[in-house]
Short mmCIF file of C-alpha atoms and ligand atoms in Angstrom, two decimals:
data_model
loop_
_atom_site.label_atom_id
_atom_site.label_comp_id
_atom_site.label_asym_id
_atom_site.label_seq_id
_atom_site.Cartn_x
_atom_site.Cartn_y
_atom_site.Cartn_z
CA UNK A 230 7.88 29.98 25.67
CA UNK A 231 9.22 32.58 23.52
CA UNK A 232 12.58 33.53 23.81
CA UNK A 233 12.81 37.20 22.37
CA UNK A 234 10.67 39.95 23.86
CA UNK A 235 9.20 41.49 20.66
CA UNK A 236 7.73 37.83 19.73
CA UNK A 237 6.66 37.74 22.88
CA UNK A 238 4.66 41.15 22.98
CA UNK A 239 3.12 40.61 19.75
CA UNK A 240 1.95 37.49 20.63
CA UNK A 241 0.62 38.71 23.57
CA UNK A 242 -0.86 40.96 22.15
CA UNK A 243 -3.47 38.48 20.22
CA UNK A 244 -3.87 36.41 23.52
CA UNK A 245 -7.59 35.13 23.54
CA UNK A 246 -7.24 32.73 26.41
CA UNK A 247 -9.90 34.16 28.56
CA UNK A 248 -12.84 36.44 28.69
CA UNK A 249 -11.44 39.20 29.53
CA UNK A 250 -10.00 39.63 25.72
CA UNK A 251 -13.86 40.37 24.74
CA UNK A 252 -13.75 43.79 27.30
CA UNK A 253 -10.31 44.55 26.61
CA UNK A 254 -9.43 47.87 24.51
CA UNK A 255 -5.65 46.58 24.97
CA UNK A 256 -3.40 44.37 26.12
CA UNK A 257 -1.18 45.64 28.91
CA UNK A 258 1.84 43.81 28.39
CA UNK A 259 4.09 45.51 30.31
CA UNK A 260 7.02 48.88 30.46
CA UNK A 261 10.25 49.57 31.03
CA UNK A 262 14.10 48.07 30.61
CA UNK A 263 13.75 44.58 29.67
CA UNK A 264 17.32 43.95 30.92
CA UNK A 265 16.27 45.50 34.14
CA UNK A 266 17.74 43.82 37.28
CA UNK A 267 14.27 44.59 39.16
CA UNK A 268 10.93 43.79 38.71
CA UNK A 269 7.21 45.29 39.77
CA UNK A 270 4.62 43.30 39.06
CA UNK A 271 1.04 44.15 39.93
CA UNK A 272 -2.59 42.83 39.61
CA UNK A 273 -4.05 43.66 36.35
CA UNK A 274 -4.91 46.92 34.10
CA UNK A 275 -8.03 49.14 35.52
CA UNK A 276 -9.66 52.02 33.50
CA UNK A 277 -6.73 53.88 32.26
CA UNK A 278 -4.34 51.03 31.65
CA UNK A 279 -6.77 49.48 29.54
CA UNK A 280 -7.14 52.66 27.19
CA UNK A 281 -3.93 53.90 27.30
CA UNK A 282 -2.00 49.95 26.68
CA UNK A 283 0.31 50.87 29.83
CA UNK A 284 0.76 49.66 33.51
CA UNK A 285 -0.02 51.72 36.65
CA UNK A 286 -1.36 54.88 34.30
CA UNK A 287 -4.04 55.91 36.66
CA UNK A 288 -4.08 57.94 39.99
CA UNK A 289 -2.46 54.92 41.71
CA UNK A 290 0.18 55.17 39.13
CA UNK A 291 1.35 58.76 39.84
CA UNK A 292 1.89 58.26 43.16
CA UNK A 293 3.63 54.60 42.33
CA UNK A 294 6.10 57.20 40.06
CA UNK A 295 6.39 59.31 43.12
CA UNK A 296 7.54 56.71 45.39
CA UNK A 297 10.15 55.42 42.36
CA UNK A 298 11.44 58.55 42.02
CA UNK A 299 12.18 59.14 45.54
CA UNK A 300 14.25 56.29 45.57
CA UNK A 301 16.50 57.05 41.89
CA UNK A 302 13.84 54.50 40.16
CA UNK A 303 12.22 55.20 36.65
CA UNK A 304 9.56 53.17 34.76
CA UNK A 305 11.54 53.99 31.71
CA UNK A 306 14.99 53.49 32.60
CA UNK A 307 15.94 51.01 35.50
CA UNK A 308 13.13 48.64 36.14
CA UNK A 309 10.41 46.62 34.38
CA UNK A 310 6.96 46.65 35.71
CA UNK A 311 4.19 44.14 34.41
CA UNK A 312 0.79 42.49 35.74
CA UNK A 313 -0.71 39.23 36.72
CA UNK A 314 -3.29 39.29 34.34
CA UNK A 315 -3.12 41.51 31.19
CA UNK A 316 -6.39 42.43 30.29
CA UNK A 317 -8.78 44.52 32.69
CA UNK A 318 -10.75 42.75 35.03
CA UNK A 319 -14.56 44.69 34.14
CA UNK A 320 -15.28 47.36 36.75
CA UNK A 321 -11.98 46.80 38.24
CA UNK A 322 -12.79 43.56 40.20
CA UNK A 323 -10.37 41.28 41.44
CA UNK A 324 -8.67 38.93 38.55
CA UNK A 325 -10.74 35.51 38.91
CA UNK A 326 -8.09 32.34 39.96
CA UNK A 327 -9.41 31.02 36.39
CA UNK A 328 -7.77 34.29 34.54
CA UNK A 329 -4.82 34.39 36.34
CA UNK A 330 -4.20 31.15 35.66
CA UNK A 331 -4.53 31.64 31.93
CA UNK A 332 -2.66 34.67 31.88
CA UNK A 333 0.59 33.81 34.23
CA UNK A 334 2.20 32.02 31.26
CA UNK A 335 2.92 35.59 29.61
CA UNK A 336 4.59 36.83 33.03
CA UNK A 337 6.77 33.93 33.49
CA UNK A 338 7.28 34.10 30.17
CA UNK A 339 8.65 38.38 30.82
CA UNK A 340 10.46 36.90 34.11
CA UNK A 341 12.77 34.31 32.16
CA UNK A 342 13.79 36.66 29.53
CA UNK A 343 14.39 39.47 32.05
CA UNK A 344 16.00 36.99 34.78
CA UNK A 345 15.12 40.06 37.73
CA UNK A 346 17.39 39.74 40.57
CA UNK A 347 14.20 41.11 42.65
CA UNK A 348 10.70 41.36 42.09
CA UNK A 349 8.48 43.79 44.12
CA UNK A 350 5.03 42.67 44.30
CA UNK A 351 2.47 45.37 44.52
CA UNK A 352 -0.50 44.48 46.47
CA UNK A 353 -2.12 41.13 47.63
CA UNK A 354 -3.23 39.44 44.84
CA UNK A 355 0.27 39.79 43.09
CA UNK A 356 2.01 38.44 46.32
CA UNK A 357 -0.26 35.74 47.27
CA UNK A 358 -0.11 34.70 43.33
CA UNK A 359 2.83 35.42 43.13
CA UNK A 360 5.29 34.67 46.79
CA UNK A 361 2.76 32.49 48.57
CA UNK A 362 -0.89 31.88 48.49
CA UNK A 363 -1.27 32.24 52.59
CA UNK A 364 0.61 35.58 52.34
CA UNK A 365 -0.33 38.34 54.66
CA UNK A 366 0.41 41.32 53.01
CA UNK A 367 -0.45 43.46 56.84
CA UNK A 368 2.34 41.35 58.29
CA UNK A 369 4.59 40.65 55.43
CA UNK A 370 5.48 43.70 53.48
CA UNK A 371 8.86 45.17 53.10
CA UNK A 372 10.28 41.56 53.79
CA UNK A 373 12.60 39.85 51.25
CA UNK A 374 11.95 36.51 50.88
CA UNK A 375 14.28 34.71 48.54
CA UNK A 376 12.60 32.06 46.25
CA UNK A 377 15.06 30.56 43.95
CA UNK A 378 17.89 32.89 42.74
CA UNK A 379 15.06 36.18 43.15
CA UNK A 380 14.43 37.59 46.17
CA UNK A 381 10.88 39.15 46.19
CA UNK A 382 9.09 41.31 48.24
CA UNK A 383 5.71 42.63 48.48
CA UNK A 384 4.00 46.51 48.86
CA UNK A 385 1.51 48.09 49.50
CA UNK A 386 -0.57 48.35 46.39
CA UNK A 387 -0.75 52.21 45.28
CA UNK A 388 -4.26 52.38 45.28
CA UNK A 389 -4.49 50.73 49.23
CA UNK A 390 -2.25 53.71 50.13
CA UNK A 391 -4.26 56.36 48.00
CA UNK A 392 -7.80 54.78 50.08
CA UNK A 393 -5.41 54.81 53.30
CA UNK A 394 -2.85 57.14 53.43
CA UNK A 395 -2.02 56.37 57.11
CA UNK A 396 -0.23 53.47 54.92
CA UNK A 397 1.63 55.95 53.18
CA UNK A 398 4.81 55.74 56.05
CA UNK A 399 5.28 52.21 55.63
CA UNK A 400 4.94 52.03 52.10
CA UNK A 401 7.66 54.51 51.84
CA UNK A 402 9.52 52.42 54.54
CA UNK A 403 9.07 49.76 52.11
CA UNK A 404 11.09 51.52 49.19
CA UNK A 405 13.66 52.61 51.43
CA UNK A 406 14.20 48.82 52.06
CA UNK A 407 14.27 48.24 48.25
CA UNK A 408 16.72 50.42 47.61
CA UNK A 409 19.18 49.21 49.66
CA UNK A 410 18.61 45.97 49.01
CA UNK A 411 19.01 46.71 45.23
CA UNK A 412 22.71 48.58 46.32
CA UNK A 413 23.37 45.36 47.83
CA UNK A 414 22.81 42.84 44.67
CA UNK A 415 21.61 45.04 42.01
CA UNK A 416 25.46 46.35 40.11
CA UNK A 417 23.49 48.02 37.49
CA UNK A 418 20.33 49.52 38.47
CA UNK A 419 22.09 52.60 39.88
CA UNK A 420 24.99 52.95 37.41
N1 URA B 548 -3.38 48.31 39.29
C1 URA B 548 -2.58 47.27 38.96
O1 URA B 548 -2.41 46.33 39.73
N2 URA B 548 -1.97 47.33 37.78
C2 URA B 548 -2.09 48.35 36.93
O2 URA B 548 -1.48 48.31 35.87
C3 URA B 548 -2.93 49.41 37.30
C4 URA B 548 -3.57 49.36 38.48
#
């Protein structure tokens, strides 16, 4: 464990554990307020993430900035989002077990220097990885489920709403939830 951010991120940012590092153009470490009280944390980098070194960059990402925005949330400013696995999966297939398993050291690494009071999981593989490996994310989105001090919920992933936008309603639903969850236990995100 590392216990300041930049050492952290550079170190990351030499991380050979797996195979992915071979296919990799860059690490994805991660963006936004490291003192943030919440925390999105999603699968791994695809195309765009990979060449441009920054989380949920793509298509999926706009409308993930959308959805923040609606809700007084900024990449930038009041939250931190990350991944499961830093490096892109090739041709954008799920994360093995194997790599996530390599990888999650660097995340829990990001979690204990941030100390989120929430963390938003976006999409199935983060939530099963991340809440509980028999989660349902159908059933089980938009619920807070408190594990330790951090209560964590999971989303829709933005790219599950882009293929289905009859998911679009309930992913909103789901921010709405956030937010006032984050009024509730969250003093600083909305100063
Ligand atoms: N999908 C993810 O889960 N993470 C990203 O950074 C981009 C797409």
């Amino acid at each position: 464990m590392y216990d300041n951010f930049v050492e952290l991120e550079r170190e990351c940012k030499k991380c050979n554990k797996c195979e992915l590092c071979k296919t990799r153009h860059n690490v994805v470490f991660g963006v936004g307020n490291t003192n943030a009280e919440v925390m999105f944390i999603g699968e791994g980098p695809g195309e765009n993430e990979d060449l441009q070194g920054e989380p949920f960059v793509g298509r999926g990402g706009q409308l993930l900035d959308k959805m923040l925005y609606a809700v007084d949330l900024d990449r930038k400013k009041n939250i931190y989002i990350a991944n499961i696995v830093k490096c892109r999966p090739p041709h954008n297939r799920d994360p093995k077990p194997e790599e996530q398993e390599m990888c999650i050291d660097w995340l829990r690494n990001q979690v204990k220097l941030i100390k989120p009071k929430i963390i938003v999981c976006l999409g199935r593989i983060a939530a099963i990885k991340i809440i509980r490996p028999n989660f349902k994310i159908t059933k089980e989105h938009g619920v807070f489920i408190k594990k330790g001090n951090v209560e964590m919920m999971a989303m829709y992933h933005p790219a599950a709403v882009l293929r289905d936008p009859r998911k679009k309603e309930d992913a909103f639903q789901d921010f709405l939830t956030l937010r006032d969850k984050i009024k509730e236990i969250c003093p600083n995100t909305y100063k």
